C-alpha cells in the first residue's frame, strides 16, 4: 500500500478514492491559529504565490443514488464466493498469480513479460502454451517453456509486431494458486457469516451498504469538483523553489512506483495512463505535472490559512477509526505502523478543505450520468488538452507574456 504523502496530489487522490469507493467521510475543524504562525509553519507566505479564486458560494452537483435489485444480487454473488487456496496439481479452471519473464535470442524482452499476473487456466489470455504448461504444476513451481512464435503472446504492456515470427522462451514463477467456493444463500449461512437473522434481512443490509457507499462516492466527486473549480479560478504567480523540490521528489517517486507496479518504463506508463503525448518530452511533461500539483497545494494551503483550518489531534482521533476501516486494517496501531501521524494528517487536510467547500456551497442533486454522458465528457477533455500547450497553473499577469517560474529560477525536472 502506498504511503499517505502521495495523497497530497489530486491525481493520486483519484486512484486512492477509486480503491476506497468513496468511503472517506470528510471533516471540518476550525482552530484559532494565527495566520503568521501558519506562514511560519510553511516557511513562506502562501499569499505571495497564489491569488486565491472564489471558494465560498460555489455551485455544485451531486448525483442521486439508485440501487437496483440487480446491484444487490451482484454484490451478494460476490460475497457468497469464497476464495480458497489450491495446493494440489493445477487443472483447467484454477486461478494463478504468476511472474513471467520472456527472452528472445537470449535477451530479456521486458514488454512481453508480466509481473503479479492473475488469470484463469484455460482462458488463454496470455498464450495457449502457458495454459497447457501449467497443468499439473503447483504453487511455488518455477519452470520454462517455449513459444514458437512470439506473435502468439498477448501482453498488457505491448502492442506491436516487432517480435513476430521469433521464438520466445518464457520463464514462469507460480506465486499462488486459488479457486472459489460458491456458497448457497440460506438463512443458516447468512446468520453464521453475516450476523443476519434471515436472507431478507441480509439483502436489506446489503442494499443499505451499497447506498451508503455510493452516496459517499458521489459526495466525494462533488467536493473534488468544487475544489477543482477553485483551482481553475485561482492564479499562481510563482512558487517557492523548496516547494517545487519537495513536490517533484514526492510526485516523481509516486509515478515511478506506479510504473514499476505495471512493470513499465516511466515514459510508457505516462503515455498510457496520464495522457502524455507521443511527441512530448518527458522533462516537459513532468514539469507541467509538478506545477499542477504545486498549484493544487498552494490553493489548499491558502484556503486553510484564510479559514484557520487545521487537522488537530482531536480531529485526528475523531476520524482515524474511519481511515482504519476504509483501508481494511485491524486496528489503529497496525495502521499507524504503516503511516505516520504526520502523513495521515496531511491526507486529512484535503478532507478538511473539501468538506469546508461543500458546507459553503449550493449543492444540487441531479440524476446519475449515463455512459454516453461520460464518453462525451472524455471527448471534451481530450479536445481541450489538444488545444492547451501553456504550462498549467502559472498564470501571467495581464500584458505579461513571459513564463513565471520559481522564485529562485526554474528547477530542472527530475
Short mmCIF file of N, CA and C in Angstrom, two decimals, residues 267-380:
data_model
loop_
_atom_site.label_atom_id
_atom_site.label_comp_id
_atom_site.label_asym_id
_atom_site.label_seq_id
_atom_site.Cartn_x
_atom_site.Cartn_y
_atom_site.Cartn_z
N UNK A 267 8.14 6.51 -18.99
CA UNK A 267 7.61 7.24 -20.13
C UNK A 267 6.44 6.50 -20.78
N UNK A 268 6.57 5.18 -20.92
CA UNK A 268 5.48 4.39 -21.50
C UNK A 268 4.25 4.42 -20.58
N UNK A 269 4.50 4.37 -19.28
CA UNK A 269 3.41 4.40 -18.31
C UNK A 269 2.65 5.73 -18.39
N UNK A 270 3.37 6.83 -18.49
CA UNK A 270 2.73 8.15 -18.55
C UNK A 270 1.92 8.31 -19.83
N UNK A 271 2.39 7.76 -20.92
CA UNK A 271 1.66 7.85 -22.18
C UNK A 271 0.37 7.05 -22.11
N UNK A 272 0.41 5.93 -21.43
CA UNK A 272 -0.76 5.06 -21.37
C UNK A 272 -1.78 5.51 -20.33
N UNK A 273 -1.31 6.02 -19.18
CA UNK A 273 -2.23 6.31 -18.09
C UNK A 273 -2.38 7.79 -17.76
N UNK A 274 -1.46 8.63 -18.21
CA UNK A 274 -1.52 10.05 -17.87
C UNK A 274 -1.61 10.95 -19.09
N UNK A 275 -1.96 10.37 -20.22
CA UNK A 275 -2.20 11.13 -21.45
C UNK A 275 -1.01 11.97 -21.89
N UNK A 276 0.18 11.47 -21.64
CA UNK A 276 1.37 12.13 -22.18
C UNK A 276 1.39 11.92 -23.69
N UNK A 277 1.62 12.98 -24.44
CA UNK A 277 1.59 12.90 -25.90
C UNK A 277 2.83 12.18 -26.43
N UNK A 278 2.67 11.55 -27.58
CA UNK A 278 3.75 10.76 -28.16
C UNK A 278 4.98 11.62 -28.45
N UNK A 279 4.75 12.86 -28.90
CA UNK A 279 5.87 13.73 -29.27
C UNK A 279 6.32 14.64 -28.13
N UNK A 280 5.79 14.41 -26.93
CA UNK A 280 6.12 15.27 -25.79
C UNK A 280 7.36 14.76 -25.07
N UNK A 281 8.25 15.68 -24.72
CA UNK A 281 9.45 15.30 -23.99
C UNK A 281 9.09 15.01 -22.53
N UNK A 282 9.79 14.03 -21.96
CA UNK A 282 9.49 13.61 -20.59
C UNK A 282 9.66 14.76 -19.61
N UNK A 283 10.75 15.52 -19.73
CA UNK A 283 11.00 16.63 -18.80
C UNK A 283 9.91 17.69 -18.88
N UNK A 284 9.43 17.95 -20.11
CA UNK A 284 8.37 18.95 -20.28
C UNK A 284 7.08 18.48 -19.62
N UNK A 285 6.77 17.21 -19.82
CA UNK A 285 5.54 16.67 -19.22
C UNK A 285 5.62 16.71 -17.70
N UNK A 286 6.76 16.28 -17.15
CA UNK A 286 6.90 16.24 -15.69
C UNK A 286 6.83 17.63 -15.08
N UNK A 287 7.47 18.61 -15.73
CA UNK A 287 7.44 19.98 -15.20
C UNK A 287 5.99 20.50 -15.14
N UNK A 288 5.25 20.25 -16.21
CA UNK A 288 3.85 20.67 -16.23
C UNK A 288 3.05 19.95 -15.15
N UNK A 289 3.33 18.67 -14.99
CA UNK A 289 2.63 17.86 -13.98
C UNK A 289 2.95 18.36 -12.58
N UNK A 290 4.24 18.64 -12.31
CA UNK A 290 4.62 19.14 -10.99
C UNK A 290 3.94 20.47 -10.69
N UNK A 291 3.88 21.34 -11.69
CA UNK A 291 3.27 22.65 -11.47
C UNK A 291 1.78 22.54 -11.19
N UNK A 292 1.12 21.55 -11.79
CA UNK A 292 -0.28 21.31 -11.46
C UNK A 292 -0.44 20.95 -9.99
N UNK A 293 0.44 20.09 -9.51
CA UNK A 293 0.37 19.66 -8.11
C UNK A 293 0.72 20.81 -7.16
N UNK A 294 1.69 21.63 -7.56
CA UNK A 294 2.07 22.78 -6.74
C UNK A 294 0.91 23.76 -6.61
N UNK A 295 0.24 24.03 -7.73
CA UNK A 295 -0.90 24.95 -7.68
C UNK A 295 -1.99 24.39 -6.77
N UNK A 296 -2.27 23.11 -6.88
CA UNK A 296 -3.26 22.49 -6.00
C UNK A 296 -2.90 22.67 -4.54
N UNK A 297 -1.62 22.45 -4.23
CA UNK A 297 -1.19 22.54 -2.83
C UNK A 297 -1.24 23.98 -2.33
N UNK A 298 -0.87 24.93 -3.17
CA UNK A 298 -0.93 26.33 -2.77
C UNK A 298 -2.37 26.77 -2.52
N UNK A 299 -3.28 26.33 -3.39
CA UNK A 299 -4.70 26.65 -3.19
C UNK A 299 -5.20 26.04 -1.89
N UNK A 300 -4.82 24.80 -1.65
CA UNK A 300 -5.22 24.12 -0.42
C UNK A 300 -4.75 24.89 0.81
N UNK A 301 -3.48 25.28 0.80
CA UNK A 301 -2.91 25.98 1.95
C UNK A 301 -3.49 27.39 2.09
N UNK A 302 -3.81 28.01 0.97
CA UNK A 302 -4.39 29.35 1.03
C UNK A 302 -5.78 29.32 1.68
N UNK A 303 -6.56 28.29 1.36
CA UNK A 303 -7.88 28.16 1.98
C UNK A 303 -7.73 27.87 3.47
N UNK A 304 -6.80 26.99 3.81
CA UNK A 304 -6.56 26.68 5.23
C UNK A 304 -6.17 27.93 6.00
N UNK A 305 -5.32 28.74 5.40
CA UNK A 305 -4.87 29.96 6.07
C UNK A 305 -6.03 30.95 6.22
N UNK A 306 -6.81 31.12 5.15
CA UNK A 306 -7.90 32.10 5.19
C UNK A 306 -8.97 31.72 6.20
N UNK A 307 -9.19 30.43 6.39
CA UNK A 307 -10.27 29.96 7.25
C UNK A 307 -9.79 29.33 8.56
N UNK A 308 -8.47 29.39 8.81
CA UNK A 308 -7.92 28.78 10.02
C UNK A 308 -8.30 27.30 10.17
N UNK A 309 -8.19 26.58 9.09
CA UNK A 309 -8.50 25.15 9.10
C UNK A 309 -7.24 24.36 9.44
N UNK A 310 -7.36 23.43 10.37
CA UNK A 310 -6.22 22.63 10.77
C UNK A 310 -6.69 21.27 11.28
N UNK A 311 -5.94 20.24 10.95
CA UNK A 311 -6.21 18.90 11.49
C UNK A 311 -5.54 18.81 12.85
N UNK A 312 -6.32 18.99 13.88
CA UNK A 312 -5.79 18.92 15.25
C UNK A 312 -5.80 17.47 15.73
N UNK A 313 -5.25 17.26 16.91
CA UNK A 313 -5.25 15.91 17.49
C UNK A 313 -6.68 15.42 17.72
N UNK A 314 -7.57 16.33 18.10
CA UNK A 314 -8.96 15.94 18.33
C UNK A 314 -9.63 15.48 17.03
N UNK A 315 -9.36 16.21 15.95
CA UNK A 315 -9.92 15.82 14.66
C UNK A 315 -9.33 14.48 14.22
N UNK A 316 -8.05 14.34 14.46
CA UNK A 316 -7.36 13.09 14.11
C UNK A 316 -8.02 11.91 14.83
N UNK A 317 -8.27 12.06 16.12
CA UNK A 317 -8.88 10.98 16.90
C UNK A 317 -10.30 10.70 16.43
N UNK A 318 -10.98 11.74 15.99
CA UNK A 318 -12.37 11.58 15.57
C UNK A 318 -12.50 10.75 14.30
N UNK A 319 -11.53 10.88 13.39
CA UNK A 319 -11.66 10.26 12.07
C UNK A 319 -10.71 9.10 11.81
N UNK A 320 -9.79 8.84 12.71
CA UNK A 320 -8.81 7.79 12.45
C UNK A 320 -9.48 6.42 12.33
N UNK A 321 -10.53 6.18 13.09
CA UNK A 321 -11.22 4.89 13.02
C UNK A 321 -11.80 4.65 11.63
N UNK A 322 -12.29 5.72 11.00
CA UNK A 322 -12.84 5.57 9.65
C UNK A 322 -11.73 5.28 8.64
N UNK A 323 -10.58 5.89 8.82
CA UNK A 323 -9.45 5.58 7.94
C UNK A 323 -9.06 4.11 8.08
N UNK A 324 -9.01 3.65 9.32
CA UNK A 324 -8.63 2.25 9.59
C UNK A 324 -9.61 1.30 8.91
N UNK A 325 -10.90 1.60 9.02
CA UNK A 325 -11.92 0.75 8.41
C UNK A 325 -11.86 0.82 6.89
N UNK A 326 -11.68 2.02 6.36
CA UNK A 326 -11.67 2.19 4.91
C UNK A 326 -10.49 1.48 4.26
N UNK A 327 -9.35 1.48 4.94
CA UNK A 327 -8.16 0.84 4.40
C UNK A 327 -8.02 -0.62 4.86
N UNK A 328 -9.08 -1.10 5.55
CA UNK A 328 -9.19 -2.51 5.94
C UNK A 328 -8.03 -2.97 6.82
N UNK A 329 -7.72 -2.15 7.81
CA UNK A 329 -6.74 -2.54 8.83
C UNK A 329 -7.48 -3.10 10.05
N UNK A 330 -6.77 -3.87 10.84
CA UNK A 330 -7.37 -4.48 12.03
C UNK A 330 -7.48 -3.51 13.20
N UNK A 331 -6.57 -2.54 13.26
CA UNK A 331 -6.55 -1.63 14.40
C UNK A 331 -5.84 -0.34 14.04
N UNK A 332 -6.02 0.66 14.89
CA UNK A 332 -5.31 1.93 14.71
C UNK A 332 -3.81 1.70 14.81
N UNK A 333 -3.41 0.83 15.72
CA UNK A 333 -1.98 0.57 15.93
C UNK A 333 -1.33 0.00 14.68
N UNK A 334 -1.99 -0.96 14.04
CA UNK A 334 -1.43 -1.55 12.83
C UNK A 334 -1.41 -0.55 11.69
N UNK A 335 -2.42 0.33 11.64
CA UNK A 335 -2.47 1.37 10.61
C UNK A 335 -1.32 2.35 10.78
N UNK A 336 -1.06 2.73 12.04
CA UNK A 336 -0.01 3.71 12.31
C UNK A 336 1.40 3.12 12.19
N UNK A 337 1.49 1.81 12.06
CA UNK A 337 2.80 1.21 11.78
C UNK A 337 3.20 1.46 10.33
N UNK A 338 2.22 1.56 9.45
CA UNK A 338 2.49 1.79 8.03
C UNK A 338 2.50 3.28 7.68
N UNK A 339 1.74 4.08 8.42
CA UNK A 339 1.63 5.51 8.13
C UNK A 339 1.86 6.31 9.41
N UNK A 340 2.69 7.32 9.33
CA UNK A 340 2.92 8.18 10.49
C UNK A 340 1.73 9.12 10.67
N UNK A 341 1.63 9.71 11.85
CA UNK A 341 0.55 10.66 12.11
C UNK A 341 0.65 11.86 11.18
N UNK A 342 1.86 12.29 10.90
CA UNK A 342 2.03 13.43 10.00
C UNK A 342 1.51 13.11 8.61
N UNK A 343 1.78 11.90 8.13
CA UNK A 343 1.30 11.50 6.81
C UNK A 343 -0.23 11.43 6.78
N UNK A 344 -0.80 10.88 7.84
CA UNK A 344 -2.26 10.76 7.90
C UNK A 344 -2.91 12.13 7.99
N UNK A 345 -2.33 13.00 8.82
CA UNK A 345 -2.88 14.36 8.94
C UNK A 345 -2.77 15.11 7.62
N UNK A 346 -1.69 14.87 6.90
CA UNK A 346 -1.51 15.53 5.61
C UNK A 346 -2.62 15.13 4.65
N UNK A 347 -3.02 13.87 4.72
CA UNK A 347 -4.15 13.42 3.90
C UNK A 347 -5.46 14.04 4.36
N UNK A 348 -5.61 14.17 5.68
CA UNK A 348 -6.85 14.70 6.23
C UNK A 348 -7.05 16.18 5.92
N UNK A 349 -5.99 16.88 5.56
CA UNK A 349 -6.14 18.29 5.18
C UNK A 349 -7.09 18.42 4.00
N UNK A 350 -6.95 17.50 3.04
CA UNK A 350 -7.87 17.53 1.90
C UNK A 350 -9.30 17.27 2.37
N UNK A 351 -9.48 16.31 3.27
CA UNK A 351 -10.81 16.04 3.80
C UNK A 351 -11.40 17.31 4.41
N UNK A 352 -10.57 18.01 5.15
CA UNK A 352 -10.98 19.22 5.85
C UNK A 352 -11.43 20.30 4.88
N UNK A 353 -10.61 20.57 3.88
CA UNK A 353 -10.91 21.62 2.91
C UNK A 353 -12.09 21.24 2.03
N UNK A 354 -12.11 20.00 1.57
CA UNK A 354 -13.22 19.56 0.73
C UNK A 354 -14.56 19.74 1.46
N UNK A 355 -14.58 19.37 2.73
CA UNK A 355 -15.82 19.47 3.49
C UNK A 355 -16.21 20.93 3.70
N UNK A 356 -15.21 21.78 3.93
CA UNK A 356 -15.49 23.21 4.09
C UNK A 356 -16.11 23.79 2.82
N UNK A 357 -15.57 23.43 1.67
CA UNK A 357 -16.11 23.93 0.41
C UNK A 357 -17.55 23.49 0.22
N UNK A 358 -17.84 22.24 0.57
CA UNK A 358 -19.20 21.72 0.40
C UNK A 358 -20.18 22.41 1.34
N UNK A 359 -19.74 22.66 2.57
CA UNK A 359 -20.61 23.32 3.55
C UNK A 359 -20.94 24.74 3.14
N UNK A 360 -20.07 25.35 2.36
CA UNK A 360 -20.27 26.74 1.94
C UNK A 360 -20.66 26.85 0.48
N UNK A 361 -21.19 25.77 -0.08
CA UNK A 361 -21.62 25.75 -1.47
C UNK A 361 -23.11 25.44 -1.55
N UNK A 362 -23.68 25.74 -2.70
CA UNK A 362 -25.05 25.33 -3.00
C UNK A 362 -24.97 24.08 -3.86
N UNK A 363 -25.42 22.98 -3.31
CA UNK A 363 -25.29 21.69 -3.99
C UNK A 363 -26.66 21.21 -4.46
N UNK A 364 -26.75 20.91 -5.74
CA UNK A 364 -27.99 20.44 -6.34
C UNK A 364 -27.88 18.95 -6.63
N UNK A 365 -28.89 18.19 -6.22
CA UNK A 365 -28.92 16.76 -6.51
C UNK A 365 -29.41 16.56 -7.93
N UNK A 366 -28.70 15.74 -8.69
CA UNK A 366 -29.03 15.52 -10.10
C UNK A 366 -29.12 14.03 -10.39
N UNK A 367 -29.70 13.70 -11.53
CA UNK A 367 -29.80 12.31 -11.94
C UNK A 367 -28.42 11.77 -12.32
N UNK A 368 -28.19 10.48 -12.12
CA UNK A 368 -26.88 9.91 -12.46
C UNK A 368 -26.55 10.08 -13.93
N UNK A 369 -25.28 10.30 -14.23
CA UNK A 369 -24.85 10.42 -15.62
C UNK A 369 -24.84 9.04 -16.27
N UNK A 370 -25.03 9.02 -17.57
CA UNK A 370 -25.03 7.77 -18.33
C UNK A 370 -23.66 7.54 -18.93
N UNK A 371 -23.45 6.34 -19.47
CA UNK A 371 -22.18 6.04 -20.14
C UNK A 371 -21.97 6.96 -21.33
N UNK A 372 -23.06 7.32 -22.00
CA UNK A 372 -22.96 8.23 -23.14
C UNK A 372 -22.48 9.61 -22.69
N UNK A 373 -22.98 10.07 -21.53
CA UNK A 373 -22.53 11.36 -20.99
C UNK A 373 -21.04 11.34 -20.69
N UNK A 374 -20.56 10.23 -20.10
CA UNK A 374 -19.15 10.11 -19.74
C UNK A 374 -18.27 10.10 -20.98
N UNK A 375 -18.74 9.44 -22.06
CA UNK A 375 -17.97 9.42 -23.30
C UNK A 375 -17.86 10.82 -23.89
N UNK A 376 -18.95 11.59 -23.81
CA UNK A 376 -18.92 12.97 -24.31
C UNK A 376 -17.96 13.82 -23.49
N UNK A 377 -17.94 13.62 -22.16
CA UNK A 377 -17.01 14.34 -21.29
C UNK A 377 -15.58 14.01 -21.66
N UNK A 378 -15.29 12.73 -21.90
CA UNK A 378 -13.94 12.31 -22.27
C UNK A 378 -13.50 12.98 -23.56
N UNK A 379 -14.41 13.04 -24.55
CA UNK A 379 -14.09 13.68 -25.82
C UNK A 379 -13.81 15.17 -25.62
N UNK A 380 -14.59 15.81 -24.74
CA UNK A 380 -14.40 17.24 -24.47
C UNK A 380 -13.03 17.51 -23.88
#
